[in-house]
Short mmCIF file of C-alpha atoms in Angstrom, two decimals:
data_model
loop_
_atom_site.label_atom_id
_atom_site.label_comp_id
_atom_site.label_asym_id
_atom_site.label_seq_id
_atom_site.Cartn_x
_atom_site.Cartn_y
_atom_site.Cartn_z
CA MET A 1 94.74 121.65 87.37
CA ASN A 2 98.35 121.08 87.83
CA ARG A 3 101.20 118.80 84.75
CA MET A 4 99.90 115.29 87.46
CA ASP A 5 96.98 115.77 88.10
CA ARG A 6 96.08 116.18 83.27
CA SER A 7 98.23 112.97 83.84
CA LEU A 8 95.96 111.90 85.74
CA LEU A 9 92.86 113.13 83.40
CA GLU A 10 94.35 111.31 80.64
CA LEU A 11 95.38 107.79 81.87
CA ARG A 12 91.81 107.85 83.60
CA GLU A 13 90.37 108.66 80.29
CA MET A 14 91.57 105.17 78.54
CA ASP A 15 89.75 103.05 81.21
CA THR A 16 86.46 105.45 79.73
CA LEU A 17 87.83 104.33 76.40
CA ALA A 18 87.88 101.05 77.44
CA ALA A 19 84.67 100.69 78.81
CA GLY A 20 82.27 102.30 75.56
CA ASP A 21 80.10 100.46 73.76
CA SER A 22 80.81 99.40 69.54
CA PRO A 23 81.18 96.23 67.56
CA VAL A 24 84.81 95.87 68.77
CA HIS A 25 84.65 96.63 72.90
CA ARG A 26 81.66 94.09 72.33
CA LEU A 27 84.53 91.80 70.45
CA HIS A 28 86.08 89.11 73.23
CA ALA A 29 89.07 90.09 74.79
CA LEU A 30 91.20 87.26 73.64
CA ALA A 31 90.22 87.77 70.03
CA LYS A 32 91.32 91.24 70.49
CA LEU A 33 94.58 90.61 72.06
CA LEU A 34 95.50 87.54 69.44
CA THR A 35 94.90 89.63 66.41
CA THR A 36 96.15 92.36 67.48
CA VAL A 37 99.47 90.48 68.11
CA ALA A 38 99.34 89.01 64.43
CA TYR A 39 99.06 92.11 63.47
CA ILE A 40 102.42 93.81 64.54
CA ILE A 41 104.14 90.32 63.85
CA VAL A 42 102.85 90.75 60.74
CA THR A 43 103.56 94.01 59.67
CA VAL A 44 107.11 94.16 61.81
CA SER A 45 107.53 91.53 58.80
CA PHE A 46 108.52 92.91 56.44
CA GLY A 47 111.02 94.38 54.43
CA LYS A 48 112.83 97.62 54.57
CA TYR A 49 111.88 98.35 51.03
CA GLN A 50 108.75 96.92 51.28
CA LEU A 51 106.53 100.49 51.25
CA ASP A 52 104.20 99.91 48.73
CA GLY A 53 102.79 96.19 50.71
CA LEU A 54 103.04 97.85 53.84
CA LEU A 55 100.94 100.31 52.80
CA ILE A 56 97.55 98.44 53.05
CA MET A 57 98.47 97.47 56.72
CA VAL A 58 97.25 100.64 57.20
CA LEU A 59 93.28 99.27 56.50
CA TRP A 60 93.20 97.77 59.35
CA PRO A 61 93.31 100.45 62.32
CA ALA A 62 92.00 102.86 60.08
CA LEU A 63 88.75 100.35 60.47
CA LEU A 64 88.90 99.79 64.39
CA PHE A 65 89.23 103.33 64.53
CA SER A 66 85.58 103.52 62.64
CA LEU A 67 83.83 100.90 64.17
CA SER A 68 84.98 101.44 67.20
CA GLY A 69 83.92 105.22 67.10
CA ILE A 70 87.91 106.44 69.57
CA PRO A 71 88.84 109.36 67.46
CA VAL A 72 92.48 109.27 65.19
CA GLY A 73 93.75 112.10 67.17
CA THR A 74 92.87 110.99 70.83
CA CYS A 75 95.23 108.23 69.39
CA PHE A 76 98.02 110.73 68.19
CA ARG A 77 97.53 112.66 71.37
CA LYS A 78 98.25 109.74 73.58
CA LEU A 79 101.23 108.84 71.60
CA ARG A 80 102.78 112.11 71.82
CA PHE A 81 105.61 111.35 73.26
CA VAL A 82 106.41 107.82 72.35
CA LEU A 83 106.01 108.83 68.48
CA PRO A 84 108.72 111.43 67.76
CA LEU A 85 110.63 108.11 69.65
CA VAL A 86 109.38 105.55 67.09
CA MET A 87 109.98 107.42 64.24
CA ALA A 88 113.86 109.08 65.16
CA VAL A 89 114.31 104.83 64.53
CA GLY A 90 114.89 105.14 60.97
CA LEU A 91 116.50 108.77 60.89
CA PHE A 92 119.91 108.42 60.46
CA ASN A 93 119.21 105.73 57.35
CA PRO A 94 119.16 108.20 54.22
CA PHE A 95 123.33 109.07 55.72
CA PHE A 96 123.94 105.14 55.14
CA ASP A 97 122.14 103.65 53.08
CA ARG A 98 122.34 106.73 49.88
CA ALA A 99 122.25 103.56 47.13
CA PRO A 100 119.31 105.51 44.38
CA LEU A 101 116.23 102.70 44.56
CA LEU A 102 113.23 104.15 43.04
CA THR A 103 112.21 107.45 41.30
CA VAL A 104 109.66 109.51 40.78
CA GLY A 105 108.88 112.12 38.59
CA GLY A 106 111.77 112.17 37.86
CA LEU A 107 113.09 112.49 41.82
CA THR A 108 115.40 109.54 42.75
CA VAL A 109 114.73 108.32 46.21
CA SER A 110 117.63 105.96 48.02
CA GLY A 111 116.97 103.17 49.41
CA GLY A 112 117.54 104.41 53.14
CA VAL A 113 114.92 107.36 52.85
CA VAL A 114 112.51 104.29 51.86
CA SER A 115 113.74 101.93 54.44
CA MET A 116 113.27 105.16 57.01
CA ILE A 117 109.96 105.49 55.96
CA THR A 118 109.39 101.87 56.14
CA LEU A 119 110.41 101.52 59.52
CA MET A 120 108.41 105.46 60.95
CA LEU A 121 105.21 103.66 59.38
CA LYS A 122 106.67 100.06 60.82
CA GLY A 123 106.08 102.22 64.42
CA LEU A 124 103.65 103.44 63.67
CA PHE A 125 100.90 101.08 62.66
CA CYS A 126 102.38 99.15 65.76
CA LEU A 127 101.47 101.68 67.94
CA ALA A 128 98.49 102.35 66.56
CA ALA A 129 96.97 99.14 67.18
CA SER A 130 98.59 98.77 70.21
CA PHE A 131 96.57 101.73 71.76
CA LEU A 132 93.42 100.66 70.17
CA LEU A 133 93.56 96.75 71.60
CA MET A 134 94.35 99.44 74.99
CA ALA A 135 90.83 101.54 74.51
CA THR A 136 88.67 99.41 73.45
CA THR A 137 89.37 96.69 76.19
CA SER A 138 89.89 97.35 79.62
CA ILE A 139 93.14 96.56 81.37
CA ASP A 140 91.53 93.69 83.65
CA ASP A 141 89.79 92.09 80.25
CA LEU A 142 93.23 91.89 78.44
CA CYS A 143 94.86 90.18 82.05
CA ALA A 144 92.37 87.66 82.21
CA ALA A 145 92.60 87.03 78.17
CA LEU A 146 95.99 87.09 78.99
CA ARG A 147 95.44 84.07 81.49
CA ARG A 148 93.82 82.02 79.72
CA LEU A 149 96.82 82.19 77.17
CA HIS A 150 98.57 80.22 80.10
CA LEU A 151 100.51 83.67 81.11
CA PRO A 152 102.02 83.37 84.32
CA SER A 153 100.14 84.69 86.83
CA ILE A 154 102.94 86.54 88.95
CA LEU A 155 104.07 88.36 85.07
CA VAL A 156 99.73 89.27 84.82
CA THR A 157 99.18 90.29 87.90
CA LEU A 158 102.47 92.55 88.03
CA LEU A 159 101.31 93.78 84.34
CA LEU A 160 97.65 94.62 85.98
CA LEU A 161 99.69 96.34 89.65
CA THR A 162 101.44 98.27 86.94
CA TYR A 163 99.02 100.08 85.31
CA ARG A 164 97.13 100.55 88.26
CA TYR A 165 100.28 101.54 90.29
CA VAL A 166 100.80 104.59 88.00
CA GLY A 167 97.95 106.16 88.59
CA VAL A 168 98.67 105.19 92.50
CA MET A 169 101.80 107.52 91.97
CA THR A 170 100.82 109.95 89.56
CA GLU A 171 97.94 110.81 92.68
CA GLU A 172 101.49 111.10 94.91
CA LEU A 173 103.67 112.97 91.95
CA SER A 174 100.68 115.59 91.77
CA VAL A 175 100.11 116.45 95.54
CA MET A 176 103.69 116.68 96.37
CA THR A 177 103.95 118.67 93.26
CA ASP A 178 101.25 120.74 95.18
CA ALA A 179 102.36 121.29 98.38
CA TYR A 180 106.07 121.89 96.85
CA HIS A 181 105.27 124.75 94.61
CA LEU A 182 102.32 126.14 97.11
CA ARG A 183 105.69 127.16 99.74
CA ALA A 184 107.98 127.92 97.10
CA PRO A 185 105.80 130.56 95.09
CA GLY A 186 107.14 131.48 91.90
CA GLN A 187 110.03 128.49 91.01
CA ARG A 188 109.86 126.69 88.03
CA GLY A 189 110.13 122.79 88.38
CA ILE A 190 111.72 121.49 91.27
CA ARG A 191 114.92 122.80 92.66
CA PHE A 192 117.06 120.23 92.18
CA ALA A 193 118.59 120.11 95.45
CA ALA A 194 115.46 119.08 96.82
CA TRP A 195 115.11 115.78 93.66
CA GLY A 196 117.51 113.35 96.17
CA SER A 197 114.84 113.55 99.13
CA PHE A 198 111.45 114.55 97.01
CA LEU A 199 111.70 111.27 94.75
CA GLY A 200 112.48 109.97 98.61
CA GLN A 201 109.72 110.46 99.63
CA LEU A 202 107.78 110.06 96.28
CA LEU A 203 108.97 106.20 95.95
CA LEU A 204 107.52 105.90 99.21
CA ARG A 205 104.59 107.24 100.39
CA SER A 206 104.34 105.07 96.91
CA MET A 207 104.96 101.91 98.42
CA ASP A 208 102.22 102.68 101.62
CA ARG A 209 99.79 103.09 99.33
CA ALA A 210 99.99 100.85 96.67
CA GLU A 211 100.83 98.88 99.60
CA GLU A 212 97.45 99.44 100.68
CA LEU A 213 95.72 98.98 97.15
CA TYR A 214 96.91 95.67 96.55
CA GLY A 215 96.09 94.83 100.42
CA SER A 216 92.65 95.62 99.96
CA MET A 217 92.37 93.72 96.35
CA GLN A 218 93.68 90.90 98.73
CA LEU A 219 90.97 90.45 101.23
CA ARG A 220 88.15 90.75 98.28
CA GLY A 221 89.90 87.74 97.62
CA PHE A 222 92.41 88.67 94.63
CA SER A 223 94.81 85.67 94.22
CA GLY A 224 96.28 86.37 90.41
CA ASN A 225 92.89 84.69 88.93
CA PHE A 226 90.24 87.54 86.53
CA ALA A 227 87.55 85.33 87.63
CA TYR A 228 85.80 89.72 88.26
CA ALA A 229 86.90 89.99 84.06
CA GLU A 230 85.31 89.29 81.08
CA ASP A 231 84.07 85.99 81.69
CA ARG A 232 82.21 85.69 78.40
CA ARG A 233 82.38 82.44 76.26
CA PHE A 234 84.31 83.21 73.22
CA THR A 235 81.89 82.79 70.52
CA GLY A 236 81.79 81.75 66.71
CA ARG A 237 81.73 85.74 66.27
CA ASP A 238 85.10 86.05 68.11
CA ALA A 239 86.59 83.01 65.98
CA LEU A 240 85.30 84.45 62.25
CA TRP A 241 86.78 88.12 63.84
CA LEU A 242 90.32 86.68 64.72
CA ILE A 243 90.41 83.62 61.46
CA LEU A 244 89.89 86.10 58.87
CA TRP A 245 91.91 88.67 59.69
CA THR A 246 94.73 87.13 60.70
CA ALA A 247 94.37 85.04 57.59
CA ALA A 248 93.92 89.28 55.64
CA PHE A 249 96.98 89.73 57.27
CA VAL A 250 99.42 86.44 56.04
CA LEU A 251 97.83 87.41 52.52
CA CYS A 252 98.67 90.93 52.76
CA ARG A 253 101.69 90.16 53.61
CA LEU A 254 102.59 87.21 50.71
CA TYR A 255 100.94 89.12 48.22
CA ASN A 256 102.40 92.50 47.23
CA ILE A 257 98.04 94.27 46.77
CA PRO A 258 99.79 98.01 46.60
CA GLY A 259 101.27 96.48 43.87
CA LEU A 260 99.17 94.72 42.00
CA LEU A 261 96.40 96.64 42.43
CA GLY A 262 98.68 99.11 40.29
CA ARG A 263 99.10 97.26 38.06
CA LEU A 264 95.80 95.85 36.80
CA LEU A 265 94.95 99.75 36.98
CA THR A 266 98.21 100.73 34.77
CA GLY A 267 96.83 97.86 33.06
CA GLY A 268 100.10 96.19 33.81
CA ILE A 269 98.12 92.90 34.62
CA ARG A 270 96.44 91.30 31.35
CA MET B 1 82.53 85.59 116.71
CA ILE B 2 85.55 87.76 116.66
CA ARG B 3 88.20 86.36 120.40
CA LEU B 4 91.85 87.46 120.81
CA GLU B 5 93.87 86.14 123.63
CA ASN B 6 97.32 87.87 124.24
CA VAL B 7 97.79 89.29 120.41
CA SER B 8 100.72 91.07 120.39
CA VAL B 9 101.81 92.84 116.88
CA TYR B 10 106.03 94.09 115.97
CA TYR B 11 107.10 96.33 113.28
CA THR B 12 110.42 96.62 115.24
CA LYS B 13 111.55 93.82 117.88
CA ASP B 14 112.17 95.25 121.16
CA ALA B 15 109.12 97.72 120.45
CA PRO B 16 105.53 95.75 120.10
CA VAL B 17 102.82 98.36 118.47
CA LEU B 18 100.00 95.59 119.98
CA ARG B 19 100.62 94.02 123.29
CA ASN B 20 99.07 91.26 124.59
CA VAL B 21 95.45 92.50 123.26
CA SER B 22 92.64 90.30 124.21
CA PHE B 23 88.87 91.01 123.88
CA THR B 24 85.42 88.79 122.24
CA VAL B 25 83.14 90.02 119.60
CA GLU B 26 79.62 88.58 119.93
CA LYS B 27 77.96 88.31 116.86
CA GLY B 28 75.93 91.13 116.16
CA GLU B 29 77.45 93.25 118.55
CA ALA B 30 78.85 96.51 117.37
CA VAL B 31 82.23 98.00 118.65
CA GLY B 32 84.08 100.92 118.38
CA LEU B 33 87.45 101.25 119.17
CA ILE B 34 89.22 104.05 120.29
CA GLY B 35 92.00 105.05 121.37
CA ALA B 36 94.57 107.90 120.50
CA ASN B 37 96.31 108.73 117.23
CA GLY B 38 99.36 105.68 117.18
CA ALA B 39 97.78 103.85 120.06
CA GLY B 40 97.41 100.48 117.26
CA LYS B 41 93.50 100.14 116.32
CA THR B 42 94.29 99.99 112.52
CA THR B 43 97.47 98.02 113.66
CA LEU B 44 94.75 95.85 115.46
CA MET B 45 92.28 95.22 112.17
CA ARG B 46 95.16 94.23 110.08
CA ALA B 47 96.24 91.91 111.91
CA LEU B 48 92.94 90.80 112.39
CA LEU B 49 92.85 90.38 108.40
CA GLY B 50 96.35 88.88 108.24
CA LEU B 51 97.49 91.79 106.89
CA LEU B 52 100.21 92.08 109.24
CA PRO B 53 101.62 88.94 111.17
CA HIS B 54 101.25 88.95 115.23
CA GLU B 55 101.55 86.48 118.12
CA GLY B 56 98.65 84.42 119.50
CA LEU B 57 95.97 83.48 119.23
CA ILE B 58 93.48 85.44 117.09
CA THR B 59 89.59 83.72 115.45
CA VAL B 60 87.05 84.43 114.00
CA ASP B 61 83.98 82.75 113.53
CA GLY B 62 85.91 79.29 114.92
CA THR B 63 88.58 79.36 112.67
CA GLU B 64 92.21 80.52 113.55
CA VAL B 65 93.65 83.48 111.82
CA THR B 66 96.45 81.66 110.18
CA PRO B 67 98.35 81.94 106.12
CA LYS B 68 96.49 78.90 105.22
CA THR B 69 92.91 80.21 106.94
CA LEU B 70 93.11 83.18 105.57
CA PRO B 71 91.08 83.43 102.00
CA GLU B 72 88.31 81.96 105.04
CA ILE B 73 89.05 84.57 107.48
CA ARG B 74 88.79 87.41 104.51
CA ARG B 75 84.91 86.12 102.95
CA LYS B 76 84.27 86.20 106.73
CA MET B 77 84.94 90.43 106.92
CA GLY B 78 85.12 93.02 105.18
CA PHE B 79 86.74 96.09 105.63
CA VAL B 80 87.02 99.04 105.07
CA LEU B 81 89.59 101.37 104.62
CA GLN B 82 89.99 104.74 105.62
CA ASN B 83 91.04 105.86 102.45
CA SER B 84 88.25 105.21 100.01
CA ASP B 85 90.59 105.93 96.89
CA ASN B 86 92.62 102.92 97.98
CA GLN B 87 89.55 101.09 98.52
CA MET B 88 88.17 101.87 94.83
CA PHE B 89 90.93 100.43 92.92
CA MET B 90 88.31 99.46 89.47
CA PRO B 91 87.35 101.28 86.90
CA THR B 92 83.35 102.08 87.64
CA VAL B 93 81.32 101.21 91.39
CA TYR B 94 79.76 98.20 89.45
CA GLU B 95 83.19 96.26 88.29
CA ASP B 96 84.78 97.43 92.10
CA MET B 97 81.46 95.64 93.33
CA ILE B 98 81.65 92.10 90.94
CA PHE B 99 85.26 92.38 92.19
CA GLY B 100 84.65 90.77 96.01
CA PRO B 101 82.02 88.36 94.84
CA MET B 102 83.02 86.95 91.52
CA ASN B 103 86.85 86.29 93.53
CA TYR B 104 85.07 84.52 95.52
CA GLY B 105 83.62 81.92 93.38
CA ALA B 106 80.40 83.71 92.78
CA SER B 107 79.00 83.56 88.80
CA ARG B 108 78.21 87.60 86.89
CA GLU B 109 74.39 86.89 87.09
CA GLU B 110 74.94 86.24 91.39
CA ALA B 111 77.47 88.94 91.21
CA ASP B 112 74.87 91.57 89.63
CA ALA B 113 72.08 90.06 91.49
CA ARG B 114 73.96 91.07 95.02
CA VAL B 115 75.32 94.75 93.10
CA ASP B 116 71.53 95.65 93.23
CA ALA B 117 70.17 94.49 96.14
CA VAL B 118 72.74 96.51 98.12
CA LEU B 119 72.95 99.47 95.88
CA ALA B 120 69.18 98.85 96.65
CA ARG B 121 70.22 99.07 100.05
CA LEU B 122 71.65 102.22 100.59
CA ASP B 123 69.57 104.15 98.33
CA LEU B 124 72.38 104.08 96.01
CA ALA B 125 71.53 102.22 92.43
CA ASP B 126 72.46 106.10 90.58
CA LEU B 127 75.96 104.68 91.37
CA LYS B 128 76.22 101.99 89.92
CA HIS B 129 78.03 102.50 86.99
CA ARG B 130 79.92 106.59 87.62
CA HIS B 131 83.31 106.24 87.23
CA ASN B 132 85.00 106.18 90.77
CA HIS B 133 87.00 108.74 90.22
CA LYS B 134 84.07 111.43 89.54
CA LEU B 135 82.51 110.30 92.36
CA SER B 136 83.22 113.09 96.05
CA GLY B 137 84.29 111.85 99.36
CA GLY B 138 80.84 111.10 99.80
CA GLU B 139 80.07 108.87 97.36
CA LYS B 140 82.65 106.91 97.41
CA ARG B 141 82.50 106.17 101.34
CA MET B 142 79.55 105.04 100.92
CA ALA B 143 80.37 102.88 97.30
CA ALA B 144 83.13 101.78 99.10
CA ILE B 145 81.26 100.75 102.04
CA ALA B 146 79.08 99.11 98.78
CA THR B 147 81.69 97.09 97.58
CA VAL B 148 82.12 95.54 100.64
CA LEU B 149 78.93 94.96 101.80
CA ALA B 150 78.54 93.19 98.67
CA MET B 151 80.41 90.24 99.32
CA GLU B 152 78.14 89.98 102.60
CA PRO B 153 80.40 89.40 105.30
CA GLU B 154 79.10 88.70 108.70
CA VAL B 155 81.48 90.97 110.03
CA LEU B 156 81.95 94.90 109.04
CA LEU B 157 85.76 96.35 109.92
CA MET B 158 85.40 99.76 109.34
CA ASP B 159 88.73 102.36 109.57
CA GLU B 160 87.52 105.81 110.52
CA PRO B 161 84.11 105.42 108.71
CA THR B 162 83.53 109.09 108.43
CA SER B 163 87.12 110.89 108.29
CA ALA B 164 86.90 114.06 106.07
CA LEU B 165 83.09 114.30 105.29
CA ASP B 166 80.70 117.13 105.62
CA PRO B 167 78.06 116.79 108.17
CA ARG B 168 75.31 115.39 105.97
CA ASN B 169 76.95 112.57 103.83
CA ARG B 170 78.02 112.02 108.02
CA ARG B 171 75.20 111.87 108.70
CA LEU B 172 74.53 109.20 106.04
CA ILE B 173 77.07 106.98 107.09
CA ILE B 174 76.28 106.75 110.70
CA ARG B 175 72.87 105.77 109.20
CA THR B 176 73.37 103.56 107.53
CA ILE B 177 75.96 101.80 109.87
CA ARG B 178 73.52 101.58 112.16
CA GLU B 179 71.41 100.06 109.45
CA LEU B 180 73.69 97.36 109.30
CA PRO B 181 72.50 94.23 111.38
CA GLU B 182 76.15 92.90 111.36
CA THR B 183 78.76 92.73 113.62
CA LYS B 184 80.54 96.27 113.13
CA LEU B 185 84.05 96.56 114.64
CA ILE B 186 84.66 100.54 113.67
CA THR B 187 87.60 101.94 114.94
CA SER B 188 87.17 106.07 114.59
CA HIS B 189 88.79 109.61 116.90
CA ASP B 190 84.40 110.55 115.73
CA LEU B 191 83.47 110.02 119.38
CA ASP B 192 79.71 110.80 118.87
CA MET B 193 79.53 108.69 116.06
CA ILE B 194 80.28 105.45 117.72
CA TRP B 195 78.12 107.05 120.47
CA ASP B 196 75.63 106.50 118.16
CA THR B 197 76.68 103.84 115.95
CA CYS B 198 78.15 100.66 119.09
CA ASP B 199 76.86 98.99 122.25
CA ARG B 200 80.29 98.63 123.73
CA VAL B 201 83.59 100.26 123.66
CA ILE B 202 87.51 99.16 123.48
CA VAL B 203 89.85 101.91 124.59
CA LEU B 204 93.27 101.40 123.87
CA GLY B 205 96.30 103.04 125.31
CA ARG B 206 99.21 102.39 124.68
CA GLY B 207 98.48 98.54 122.31
CA SER B 208 97.19 97.14 124.77
CA VAL B 209 93.27 97.46 125.79
CA ALA B 210 92.83 100.14 128.36
CA ALA B 211 89.17 99.73 129.43
CA ASP B 212 86.16 98.17 127.35
CA GLY B 213 82.91 98.52 128.33
CA PRO B 214 79.58 99.76 127.32
CA ALA B 215 79.52 102.54 125.17
CA GLN B 216 77.58 105.09 127.06
CA GLU B 217 78.96 104.74 129.95
CA ILE B 218 82.41 104.56 128.78
CA LEU B 219 82.06 108.29 126.40
CA GLN B 220 80.52 109.69 129.50
CA ASP B 221 84.00 108.46 131.60
CA ARG B 222 86.24 112.02 130.83
CA ALA B 223 89.16 110.86 133.54
CA LEU B 224 89.89 107.43 131.59
CA LEU B 225 89.36 108.83 128.72
CA GLU B 226 92.20 111.77 129.01
CA ALA B 227 93.91 109.16 130.45
CA ASN B 228 94.22 107.61 127.08
CA ARG B 229 94.35 110.88 125.46
CA LEU B 230 91.12 111.32 124.10
CA GLU B 231 88.16 113.45 125.18
CA LEU B 232 84.81 113.46 125.97
CA PRO B 233 82.56 113.92 122.83
CA LEU B 234 80.87 116.67 121.28
CA ARG B 235 77.84 116.58 122.88
CA LEU B 236 78.77 115.84 126.28
CA ALA B 237 81.94 118.59 126.64
CA GLY B 238 80.65 121.26 124.76
CA PRO B 239 82.12 123.20 121.70
CA ASP B 240 85.01 124.52 123.90
CA GLY B 241 85.83 120.95 125.57
CA ALA B 242 84.88 121.73 129.36
#
């Protein structure tokens, strides 16, 4: 099995995760989508020094991991290429913002360090929330939810086809890589001189297959609508999930709950 | 059921892939479409389904194939692609099977009932919730046929249904095709399969109809087949082709 095959399996693992059965999987895709969007907006809106307030936002992904039965390790494994990029966003803050902000156990911590950690956590939480949405909702249900929000059909179809074509392209890449290495024993990677024709062929082959796949969808009545996907009714349970969680996120944003708890525990509030 | 009159298909202006092709397929007929590589078999099927623009007249059940009538045409004709991987694009067999019916307005209950009926008819009930990428080649081909049958088409178009299958799966597909009552148009290089499944054969040669007649008559005509870069079915030619 080459690296492409492994990537393909990982991609398909998302479909397997999304096909699971748990209280979170059973929620309507629209409820999950809107809750995730609300969570991301609230998380991103925390100020750069509001690290203590932000910490409580970890509860939501933690609860979802627990309810859906999706292992946390799977999330980190799948996000291993994106996480370092997100983490790198605030890496230079400690160099630019050196003003002392707080003292922890006699150690002075600069504003730059706090804002770096805040940015990293924001990225981590948002990625985890997006991963959980994808891992508990099939791409077709998600697209159906986006159509319910009246997003243009062409954009939603583009999203669906991009998701499908990544798999098609990876399959083609896997076959071509195998074919290359069978005739280039002992070579590591693909020779630079062959990159042009290799990529050209990959593009042409992927286009052919993508066209065939889209043709197959059209022949079975696909016209940009997702009649075959989520057709359950949006129930009171879904509405409750959305409203309660959105309200909880807003409360967490308006009140520094960890700070309040801290003061309560240390006798700050009487 | 299907009527073609002087149908031509061009990929480039000066070189038609199909030239003035005319024939009809009656309701309930099983017609084999044979020809050497590049003869235009798949192109013809794609033109029938409106996936390629054509000149001339194509009608299906009296309705002309035009961009406006495509939904109606495609509802009547189910196409089993040569590469099942391109046909099975949903995560599971079940999801793939409800895709077509629900796009054409069936309710979830109706689609579910069709899925169960088709799977029972093809003896594939155990595949229902299997993941497509975990199916074997034969299972995938059978599931691809099932996805098309779930749409309850009046005509089945099949492109190389037995290619890349082991002998057991090939026999299973042949038996399945024979038992399907729908009108069938099948392209294949497997002339033994065509012998077993079709009443009539159309030979395509260099983009036009070279012969059209009863399957066993055409498939025994060595001169005709060789003139169109084909060979006798193995059962007639023997292993050395003599």
